[in-house]
XYZ file of C-alpha atoms in Angstrom:
576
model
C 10.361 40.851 2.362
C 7.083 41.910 4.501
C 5.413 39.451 2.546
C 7.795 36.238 2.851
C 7.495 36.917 6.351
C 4.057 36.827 6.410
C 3.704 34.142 4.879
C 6.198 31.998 7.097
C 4.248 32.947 9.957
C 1.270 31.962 8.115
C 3.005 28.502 7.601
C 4.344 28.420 11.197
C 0.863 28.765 12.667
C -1.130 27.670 10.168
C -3.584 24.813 11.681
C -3.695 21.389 10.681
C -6.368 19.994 8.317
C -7.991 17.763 11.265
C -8.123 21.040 13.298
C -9.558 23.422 10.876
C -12.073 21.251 10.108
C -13.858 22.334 13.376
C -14.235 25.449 12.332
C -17.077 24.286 9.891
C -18.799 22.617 13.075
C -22.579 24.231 13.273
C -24.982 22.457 15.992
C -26.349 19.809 12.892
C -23.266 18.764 12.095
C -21.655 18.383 15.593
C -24.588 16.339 17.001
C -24.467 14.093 13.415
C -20.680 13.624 13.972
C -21.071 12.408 17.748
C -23.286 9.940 16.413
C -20.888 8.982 13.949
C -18.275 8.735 16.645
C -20.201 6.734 19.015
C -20.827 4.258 15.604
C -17.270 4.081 15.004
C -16.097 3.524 18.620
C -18.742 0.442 18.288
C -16.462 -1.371 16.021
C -13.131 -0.403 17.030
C -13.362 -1.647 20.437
C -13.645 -5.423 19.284
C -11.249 -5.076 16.483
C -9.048 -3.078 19.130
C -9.335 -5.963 21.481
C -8.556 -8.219 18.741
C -4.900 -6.810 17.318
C -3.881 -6.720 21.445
C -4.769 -10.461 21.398
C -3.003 -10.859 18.427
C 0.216 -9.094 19.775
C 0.494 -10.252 22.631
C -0.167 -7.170 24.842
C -3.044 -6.599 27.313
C -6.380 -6.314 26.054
C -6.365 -2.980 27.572
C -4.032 -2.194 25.140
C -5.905 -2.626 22.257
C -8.322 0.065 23.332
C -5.876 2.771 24.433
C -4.736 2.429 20.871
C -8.316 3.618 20.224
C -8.019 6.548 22.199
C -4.573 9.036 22.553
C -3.288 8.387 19.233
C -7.297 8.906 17.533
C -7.545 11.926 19.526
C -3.879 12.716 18.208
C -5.018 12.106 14.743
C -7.822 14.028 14.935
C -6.358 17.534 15.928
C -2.713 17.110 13.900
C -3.844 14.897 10.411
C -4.522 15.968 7.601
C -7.182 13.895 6.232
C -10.279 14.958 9.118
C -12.274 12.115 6.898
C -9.729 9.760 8.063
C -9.997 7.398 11.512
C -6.505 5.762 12.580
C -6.506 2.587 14.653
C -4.766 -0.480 15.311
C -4.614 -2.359 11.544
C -4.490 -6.548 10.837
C -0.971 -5.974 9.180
C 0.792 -4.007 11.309
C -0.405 -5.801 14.176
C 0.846 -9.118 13.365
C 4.400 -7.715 12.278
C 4.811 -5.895 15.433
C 3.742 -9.035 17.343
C 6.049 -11.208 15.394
C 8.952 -8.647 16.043
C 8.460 -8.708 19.698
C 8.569 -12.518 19.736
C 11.807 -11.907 17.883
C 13.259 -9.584 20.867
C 12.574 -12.396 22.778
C 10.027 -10.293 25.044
C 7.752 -12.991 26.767
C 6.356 -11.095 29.327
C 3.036 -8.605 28.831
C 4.877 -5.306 30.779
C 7.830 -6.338 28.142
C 5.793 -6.568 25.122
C 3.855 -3.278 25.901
C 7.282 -1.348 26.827
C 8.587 -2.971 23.037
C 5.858 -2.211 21.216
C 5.469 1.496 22.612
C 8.930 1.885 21.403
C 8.508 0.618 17.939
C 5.787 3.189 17.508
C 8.064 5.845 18.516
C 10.153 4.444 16.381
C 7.738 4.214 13.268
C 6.676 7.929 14.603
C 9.668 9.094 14.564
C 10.817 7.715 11.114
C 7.541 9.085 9.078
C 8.090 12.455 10.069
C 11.182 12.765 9.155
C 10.214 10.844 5.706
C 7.420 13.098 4.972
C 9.584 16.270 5.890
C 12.011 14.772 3.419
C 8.836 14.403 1.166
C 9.605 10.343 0.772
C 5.478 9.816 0.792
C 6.357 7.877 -2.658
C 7.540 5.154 -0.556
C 4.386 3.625 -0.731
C 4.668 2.721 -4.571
C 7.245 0.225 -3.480
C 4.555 -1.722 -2.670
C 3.091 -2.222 -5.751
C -1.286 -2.870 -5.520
C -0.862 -6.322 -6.722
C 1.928 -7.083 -4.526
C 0.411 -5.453 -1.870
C -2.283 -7.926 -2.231
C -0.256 -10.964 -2.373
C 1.791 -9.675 0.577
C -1.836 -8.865 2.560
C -3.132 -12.380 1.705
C 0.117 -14.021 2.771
C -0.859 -12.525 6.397
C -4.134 -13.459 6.458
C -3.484 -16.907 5.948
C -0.845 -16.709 8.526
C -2.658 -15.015 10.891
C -5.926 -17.489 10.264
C -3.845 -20.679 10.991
C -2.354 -18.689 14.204
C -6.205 -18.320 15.546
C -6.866 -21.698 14.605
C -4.098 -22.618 17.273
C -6.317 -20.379 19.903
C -9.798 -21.776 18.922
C -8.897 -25.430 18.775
C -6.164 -25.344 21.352
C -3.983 -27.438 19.050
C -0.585 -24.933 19.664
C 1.878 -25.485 17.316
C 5.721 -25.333 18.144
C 7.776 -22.404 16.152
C 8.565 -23.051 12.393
C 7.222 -21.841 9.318
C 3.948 -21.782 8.038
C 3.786 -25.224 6.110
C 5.292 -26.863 9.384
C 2.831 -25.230 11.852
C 0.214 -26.284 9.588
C 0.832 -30.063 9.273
C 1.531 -30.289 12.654
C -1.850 -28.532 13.142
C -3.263 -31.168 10.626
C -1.501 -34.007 12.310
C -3.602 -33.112 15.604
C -7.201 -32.292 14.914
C -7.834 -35.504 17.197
C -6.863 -32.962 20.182
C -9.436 -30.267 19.625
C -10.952 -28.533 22.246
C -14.428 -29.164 21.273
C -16.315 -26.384 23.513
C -14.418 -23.509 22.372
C -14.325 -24.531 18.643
C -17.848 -25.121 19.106
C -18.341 -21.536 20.490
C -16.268 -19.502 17.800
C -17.623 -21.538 15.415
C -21.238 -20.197 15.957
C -20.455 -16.724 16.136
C -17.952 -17.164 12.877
C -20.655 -17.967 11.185
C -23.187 -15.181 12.898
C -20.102 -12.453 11.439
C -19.737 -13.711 7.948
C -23.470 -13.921 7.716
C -24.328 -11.069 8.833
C -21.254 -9.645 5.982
C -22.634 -11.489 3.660
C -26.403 -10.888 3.742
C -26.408 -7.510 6.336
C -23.151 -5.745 6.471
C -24.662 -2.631 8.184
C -25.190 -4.848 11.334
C -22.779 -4.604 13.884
C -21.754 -8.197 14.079
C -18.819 -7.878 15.938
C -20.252 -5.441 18.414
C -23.445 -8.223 18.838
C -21.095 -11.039 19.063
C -19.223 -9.613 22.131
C -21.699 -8.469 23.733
C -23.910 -11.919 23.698
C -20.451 -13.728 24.163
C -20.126 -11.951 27.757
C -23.449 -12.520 28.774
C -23.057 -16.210 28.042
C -19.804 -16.264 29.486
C -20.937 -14.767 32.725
C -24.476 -16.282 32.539
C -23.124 -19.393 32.487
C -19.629 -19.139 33.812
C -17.739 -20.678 30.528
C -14.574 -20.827 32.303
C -15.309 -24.170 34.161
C -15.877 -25.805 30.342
C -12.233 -25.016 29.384
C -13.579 -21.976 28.096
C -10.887 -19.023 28.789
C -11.836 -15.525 29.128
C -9.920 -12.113 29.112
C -9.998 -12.019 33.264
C -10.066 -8.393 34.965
C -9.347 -5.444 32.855
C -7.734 -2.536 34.786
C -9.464 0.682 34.586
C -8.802 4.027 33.525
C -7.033 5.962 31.365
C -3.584 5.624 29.766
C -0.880 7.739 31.416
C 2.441 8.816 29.988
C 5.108 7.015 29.896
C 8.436 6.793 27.967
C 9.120 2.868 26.900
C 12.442 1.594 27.865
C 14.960 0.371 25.049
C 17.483 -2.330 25.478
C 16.491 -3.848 22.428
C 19.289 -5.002 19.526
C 19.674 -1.913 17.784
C 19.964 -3.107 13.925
C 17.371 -5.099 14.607
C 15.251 -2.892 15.680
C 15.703 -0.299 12.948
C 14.716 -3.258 10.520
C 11.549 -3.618 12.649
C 10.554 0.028 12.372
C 11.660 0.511 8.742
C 9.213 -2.368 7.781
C 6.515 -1.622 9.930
C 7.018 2.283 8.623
C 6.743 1.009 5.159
C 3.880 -1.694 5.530
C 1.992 0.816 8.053
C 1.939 3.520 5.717
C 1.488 1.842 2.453
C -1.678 0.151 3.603
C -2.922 3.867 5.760
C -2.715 5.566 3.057
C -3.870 3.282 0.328
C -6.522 3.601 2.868
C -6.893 7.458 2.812
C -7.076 7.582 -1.061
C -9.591 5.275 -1.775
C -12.067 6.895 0.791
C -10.820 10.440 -0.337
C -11.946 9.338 -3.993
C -15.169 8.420 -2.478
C -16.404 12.222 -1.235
C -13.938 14.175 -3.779
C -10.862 15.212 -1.398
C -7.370 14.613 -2.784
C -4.118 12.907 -0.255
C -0.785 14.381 0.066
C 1.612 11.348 1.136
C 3.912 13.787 2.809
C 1.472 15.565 4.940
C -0.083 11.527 6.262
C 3.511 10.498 6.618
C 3.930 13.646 9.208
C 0.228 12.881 10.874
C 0.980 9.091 11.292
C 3.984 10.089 12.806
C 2.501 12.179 15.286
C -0.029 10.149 16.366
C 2.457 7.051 16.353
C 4.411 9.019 18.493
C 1.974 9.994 21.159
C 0.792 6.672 20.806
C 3.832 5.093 22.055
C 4.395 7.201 24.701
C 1.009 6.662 26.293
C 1.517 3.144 26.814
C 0.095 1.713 22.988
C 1.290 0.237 20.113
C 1.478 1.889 16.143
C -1.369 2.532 13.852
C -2.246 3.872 10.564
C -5.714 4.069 8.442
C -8.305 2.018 9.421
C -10.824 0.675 6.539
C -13.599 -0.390 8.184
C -13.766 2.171 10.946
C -13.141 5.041 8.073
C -16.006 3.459 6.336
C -18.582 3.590 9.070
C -17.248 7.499 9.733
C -18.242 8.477 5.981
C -20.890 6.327 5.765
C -22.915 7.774 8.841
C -21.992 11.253 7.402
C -19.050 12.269 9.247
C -17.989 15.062 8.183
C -15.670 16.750 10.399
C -12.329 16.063 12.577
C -14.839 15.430 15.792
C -15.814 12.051 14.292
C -12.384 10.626 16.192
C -12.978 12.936 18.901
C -16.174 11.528 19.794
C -15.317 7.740 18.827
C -12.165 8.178 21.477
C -14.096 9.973 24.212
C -16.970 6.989 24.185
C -13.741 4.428 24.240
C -12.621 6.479 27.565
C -15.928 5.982 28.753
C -16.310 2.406 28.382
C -12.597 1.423 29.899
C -13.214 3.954 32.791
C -16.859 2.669 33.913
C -17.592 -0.594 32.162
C -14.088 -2.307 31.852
C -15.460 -5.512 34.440
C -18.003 -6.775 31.761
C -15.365 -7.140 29.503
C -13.319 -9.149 31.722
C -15.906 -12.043 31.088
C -15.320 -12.308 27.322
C -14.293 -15.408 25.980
C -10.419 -15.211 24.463
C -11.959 -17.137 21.478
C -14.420 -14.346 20.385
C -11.088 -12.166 19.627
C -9.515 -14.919 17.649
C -13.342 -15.272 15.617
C -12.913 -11.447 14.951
C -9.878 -11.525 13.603
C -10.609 -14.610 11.431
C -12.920 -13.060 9.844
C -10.493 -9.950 9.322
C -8.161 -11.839 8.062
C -10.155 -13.516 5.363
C -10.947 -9.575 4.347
C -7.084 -9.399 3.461
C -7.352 -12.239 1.032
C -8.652 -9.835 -2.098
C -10.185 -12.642 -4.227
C -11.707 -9.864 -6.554
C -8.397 -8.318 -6.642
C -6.593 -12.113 -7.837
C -9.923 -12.578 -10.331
C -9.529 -9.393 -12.171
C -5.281 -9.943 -13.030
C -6.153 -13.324 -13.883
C -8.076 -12.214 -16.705
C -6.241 -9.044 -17.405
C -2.396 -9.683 -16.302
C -1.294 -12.887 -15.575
C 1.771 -11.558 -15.333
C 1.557 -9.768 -12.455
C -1.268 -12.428 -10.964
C 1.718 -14.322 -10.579
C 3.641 -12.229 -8.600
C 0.596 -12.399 -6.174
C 1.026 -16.305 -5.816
C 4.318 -15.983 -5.187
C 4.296 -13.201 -2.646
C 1.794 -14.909 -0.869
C 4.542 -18.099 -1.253
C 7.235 -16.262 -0.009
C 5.635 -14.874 3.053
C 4.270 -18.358 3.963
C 7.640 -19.669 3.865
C 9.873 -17.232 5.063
C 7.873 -15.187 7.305
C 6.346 -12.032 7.676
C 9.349 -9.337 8.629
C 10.795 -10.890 5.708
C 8.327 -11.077 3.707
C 8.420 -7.794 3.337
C 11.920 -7.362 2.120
C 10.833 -9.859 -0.139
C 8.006 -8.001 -1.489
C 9.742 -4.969 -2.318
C 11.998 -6.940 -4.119
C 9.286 -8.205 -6.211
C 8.088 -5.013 -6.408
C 11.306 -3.539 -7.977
C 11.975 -6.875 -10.262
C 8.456 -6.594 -11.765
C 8.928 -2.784 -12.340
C 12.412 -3.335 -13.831
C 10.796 -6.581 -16.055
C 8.201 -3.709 -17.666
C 11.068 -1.433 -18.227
C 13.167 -3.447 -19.701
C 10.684 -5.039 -22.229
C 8.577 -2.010 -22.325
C 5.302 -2.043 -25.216
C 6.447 -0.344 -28.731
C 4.140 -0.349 -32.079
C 4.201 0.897 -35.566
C 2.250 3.901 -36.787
C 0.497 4.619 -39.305
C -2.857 6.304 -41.058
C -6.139 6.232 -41.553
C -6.599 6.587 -45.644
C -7.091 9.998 -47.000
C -6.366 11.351 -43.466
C -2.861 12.574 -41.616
C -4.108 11.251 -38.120
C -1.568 9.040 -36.742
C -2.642 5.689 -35.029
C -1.746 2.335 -34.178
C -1.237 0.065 -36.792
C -1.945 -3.371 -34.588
C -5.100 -1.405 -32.852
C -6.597 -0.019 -36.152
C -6.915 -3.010 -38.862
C -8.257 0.022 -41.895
C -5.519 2.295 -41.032
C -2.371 1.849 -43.187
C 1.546 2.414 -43.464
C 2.851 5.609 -44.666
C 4.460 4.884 -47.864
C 8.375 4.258 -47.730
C 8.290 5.300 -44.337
C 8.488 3.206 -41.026
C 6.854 5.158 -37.838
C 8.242 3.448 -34.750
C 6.727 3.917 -31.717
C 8.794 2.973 -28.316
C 7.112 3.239 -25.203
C 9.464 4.119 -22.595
C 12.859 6.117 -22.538
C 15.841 3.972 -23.557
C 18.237 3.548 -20.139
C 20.714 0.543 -19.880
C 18.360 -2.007 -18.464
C 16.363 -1.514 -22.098
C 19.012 -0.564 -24.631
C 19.389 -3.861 -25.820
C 15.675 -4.427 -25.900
C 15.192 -1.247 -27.663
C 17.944 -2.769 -30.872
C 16.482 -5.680 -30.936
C 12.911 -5.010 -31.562
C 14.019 -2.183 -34.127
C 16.293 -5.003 -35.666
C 13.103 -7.065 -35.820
C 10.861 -4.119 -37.368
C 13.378 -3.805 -39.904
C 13.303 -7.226 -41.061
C 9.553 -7.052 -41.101
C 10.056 -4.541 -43.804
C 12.501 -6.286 -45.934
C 10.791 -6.641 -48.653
C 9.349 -2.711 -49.158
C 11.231 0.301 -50.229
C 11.674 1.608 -46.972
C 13.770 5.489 -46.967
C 12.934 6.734 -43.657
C 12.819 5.366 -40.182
C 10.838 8.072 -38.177
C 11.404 7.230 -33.975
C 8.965 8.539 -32.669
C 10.295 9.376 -29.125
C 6.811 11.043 -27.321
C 7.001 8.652 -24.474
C 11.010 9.277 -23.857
C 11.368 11.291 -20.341
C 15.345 11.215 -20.079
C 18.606 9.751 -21.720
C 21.581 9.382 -20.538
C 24.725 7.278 -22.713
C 23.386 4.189 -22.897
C 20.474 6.105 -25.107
C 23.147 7.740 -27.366
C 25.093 4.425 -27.731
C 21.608 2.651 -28.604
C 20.494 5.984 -31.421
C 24.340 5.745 -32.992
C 23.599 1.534 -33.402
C 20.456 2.402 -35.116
C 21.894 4.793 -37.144
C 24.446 2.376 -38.596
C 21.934 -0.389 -38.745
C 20.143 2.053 -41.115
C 22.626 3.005 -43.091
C 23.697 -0.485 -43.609
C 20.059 -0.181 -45.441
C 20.131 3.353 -46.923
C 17.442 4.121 -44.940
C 17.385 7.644 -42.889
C 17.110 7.854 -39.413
C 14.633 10.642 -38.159
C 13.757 11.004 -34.702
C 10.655 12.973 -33.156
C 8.902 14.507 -30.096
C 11.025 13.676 -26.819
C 10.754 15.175 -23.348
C 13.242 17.982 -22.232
C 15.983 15.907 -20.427
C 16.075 13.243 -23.524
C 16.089 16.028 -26.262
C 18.843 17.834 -24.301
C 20.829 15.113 -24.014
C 20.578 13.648 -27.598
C 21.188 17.357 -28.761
C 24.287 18.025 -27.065
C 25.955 14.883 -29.002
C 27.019 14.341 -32.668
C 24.312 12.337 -33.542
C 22.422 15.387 -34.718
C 25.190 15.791 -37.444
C 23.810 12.187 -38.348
C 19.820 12.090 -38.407
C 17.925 13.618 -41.138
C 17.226 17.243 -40.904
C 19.998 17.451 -38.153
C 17.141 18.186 -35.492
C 14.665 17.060 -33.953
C 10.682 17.053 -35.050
C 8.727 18.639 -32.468
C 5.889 15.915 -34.072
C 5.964 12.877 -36.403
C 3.284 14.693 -38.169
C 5.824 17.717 -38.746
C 8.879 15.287 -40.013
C 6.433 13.913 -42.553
C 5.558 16.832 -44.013
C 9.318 17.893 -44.342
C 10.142 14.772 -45.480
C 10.279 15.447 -48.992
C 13.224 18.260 -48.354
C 15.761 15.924 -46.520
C 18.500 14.664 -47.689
C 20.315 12.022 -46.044
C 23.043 12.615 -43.739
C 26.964 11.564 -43.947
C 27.316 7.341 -43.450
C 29.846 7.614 -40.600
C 28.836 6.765 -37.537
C 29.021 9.065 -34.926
C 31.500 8.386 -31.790
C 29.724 7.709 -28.893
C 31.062 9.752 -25.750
């Protein structure tokens, strides 16, 4: 008892990952991870501008999203490797949604998207509590990367709109774009001509230099321009005055439809954490550390949460500021400390400089963000090894373009689901055999020297027979046994290695083989199987049917009790 106790208490006060990582803070590594910070803050204050653009929301916004809920992060997550920020994705949905909601004003769209993140907050804790952290497998990776793409073209033609001034009315994206095409006559030379240049400066500078700071550089020499030579009075628009200071607390109002607003936060949750923690795990990989879904479910929550209450929108992993944390040797939680603190900073003293930045410099940046999201390497490497499931990626990418981004996520988990069920239900099988003079078992089709075991057919299905299958499953065997017309075939060995669970469908699919087999005089013996499928299969009367009325613990066992068998009765069992 003493000890249970002790060890809820432990559990009860136990510190968080992000916070116990300062414990390994010595003077070396504390002055390495301010410097890290400092780094990071350099490139999450344009991108942070950027996704507040993007939204709709104060610029100001963007970079209190940089602050509380990185600071949040920082002490309560559980990945101290990991820095959270605003993210491309997210952004755009919760923009979109707030169009939706009809909220046209900025002190509207900041009061909406605070409550989403509450909302998203309050929704991940209570998914990772309920250990849901497998919800990100319903996006699949490759229709994650359709549904990514699909954005990023979206959100590239919306920028367009801002660097050419050609707006387009509401529709979808093949309408906006035609109307876009229909009007290139109207551009607004001066600013294309601006974001044009520094467009090119950032994708160069990816290109040929990624470790320069190109965004950093570009708005930086954008303001001085801007206020060296007062852009404004070329049709040039700029951010205007910034207020100062720090975020306070606030709780957003709601008067928002309420359905629709739980869709809003259900998508975002899924969309925000799928791409935070694909995030987490690939860096993780990187330096060795392992993710626990559950536990970033419960840390994005918390941070969403005190995110939306001071005054910001919802975040989740960021890549690129992550990347600059590990790669300037961040090792501790006080990586976001420091990158927040130097945000704070910058709004409290130097916010006036920013007011001078051109509007089109945020739309550049998040061109060139977007085009990040379109994973051509990712679309390459299925064409060549599943074009299968490269197809799903065009037509994601379809279906977002044409039916929009909220609903293009619905759409992509359908996908998701249909291209899971599609493998399941026409799952990969092969035949067995050996190598001569040996007893190791191998694929026939993968091993042209190896050969069949005499009178014997080794069937290999890869998956466990369920109802979406079962007919696949008799089919295929039907097929098999054709093959082997022709040879005197006594025993069909299943060899069930792969098969997790059963349920009747698998004991109405065994008793058709069975009779199938007889109809041949050929005996059925089945072999391996995980707990749940044995269980099942032995709890029926098809074990009064197959040879040796149990079943093998290996193929290799059956055959070398083959020669003892005798075949079983010819009635068919009665499936229950």
């Amino acid at each position: 008892m003493q000890a249970k106790a002790q060890s809820f208490f432990k559990a009860i006060f136990q510190l968080p990952a992000g916070a116990r990582s300062l414990k390994r803070l010595t003077v070396p590594i504390a002055l390495n991870d301010i410097l890290a910070g400092i780094l990071v803050s350099s490139v999450a204050i344009p991108v942070g501008l950027a996704y507040a653009n993007l939204m709709g929301v104060p610029a100001i916004i963007g970079l209190y999203a940089c602050i509380i809920p990185v600071l949040a992060y920082a002490i309560f997550g559980s990945s101290p490797f990991l820095i959270i920020g605003p993210d491309t994705a997210v952004s755009n949905i919760v923009g979109v949604s707030l169009t939706a909601f009809a909220l046209t004003t900025p002190d509207a769209r900041i009061q909406g998207a605070a409550a989403i993140a509450i909302g998203v907050g309050i929704v991940s804790i209570f998914a990772g509590k309920l250990r849901l952290g497998f919800i990100a497998n319903f996006l699949s990776r490759p229709i994650l990367t359709g549904y990514l793409a699909g954005i990023g073209i979206q959100l590239i033609l919306s920028q367009l709109s801002i660097i050419t001034k050609i707006y387009a009315p509401t529709g979808n994206f093949f309408e906006r774009a035609l109307f876009f095409i229909h009007h290139l006559s109207s551009i607004h030379w001066m600013t294309f001509g601006m974001a044009l240049f520094f467009f090119i400066f950032i994708r160069a500078c990816i290109f040929y230099k990624p470790s320069i700071p190109a965004p950093v550089i570009t708005v930086i020499v954008s303001i001085l321009l801007s206020w060296g030579f007062s852009l404004n009075q070329y049709g040039i628009m700029t951010l205007g005055k910034l207020p100062s200071g720090l975020p306070s607390f606030e709780i957003p109002s709601f008067n928002y439809p309420l359905t629709e607003f739980i869709e809003t936060v259900v998508a975002v949750t899924l969309i925000s954490f799928s791409s935070g923690i694909i995030t987490a795990r690939s860096f993780a990989a990187t330096i060795g550390k392992q993710v626990d879904g559950n536990k970033e479910l419960v840390s994005f929550g918390i941070a969403n949460i005190i995110s939306g209450l001071f005054q910001s929108f919802t975040v989740t992993g960021a890549d690129s500021r992550t990347a600059v944390a590990i790669n300037s040797g961040g090792k501790t939680a006080l990586v976001g400390i420091s990158s927040a603190i130097t945000i704070a900073l910058i709004i409290t003293f130097l916010s006036q400089p920013l007011s001078f930045l051109p509007s089109a410099i945020l739309s550049v940046i998040l061109i060139s963000t977007a085009i990040n999201l379109i994973d051509f390497k990712t679309f390459r490497f299925l064409l060549k090894v599943s074009r299968q499931e490269a197809i799903f990626v065009i037509i994601t990418i379809l279906g977002v373009l044409w039916v929009g981004i909220l609903q293009g996520i619905i759409l992509a988990v359908f996908i998701t689901l249909l291209h899971g069920l599609a493998l399941s239900a026409r799952p990969r099988d092969s035949l067995l055999g050996m190598f001569p003079n040996t007893k190791e078992l191998v694929n026939l089709n993968l091993e042209p020297t190896a050969v069949p075991v005499p009178h014997c057919i080794i069937y290999l299905f890869e998956a466990s027979i369920i109802f979406f299958n079962e007919g696949y499953f008799s089919s295929r065997c039907a097929t098999v046994l054709e093959q082997h017309e022709d040879q005197s075939i006594k025993w069909f060995i299943l060899d069930a290695s792969v098969m997790t669970r059963g349920d009747a469908s698998t004991l109405y699919a065994l008793n058709q083989l069975y009779i199938l087999l007889q109809t041949k005089n050929i005996n059925l013996i089945i072999a391996n199987g995980h707990y749940d499928f044995r269980n099942i299969v032995q709890k029926s009367d098809i074990m009064d049917k197959i040879a040796g009325k149990k079943i093998y613990q290996s193929v290799e066992i059956a055959l070398a009790e083959i020669s003892s068998l005798s075949q079983p009765p010819m009635e068919p069992i009665h499936h229950a």
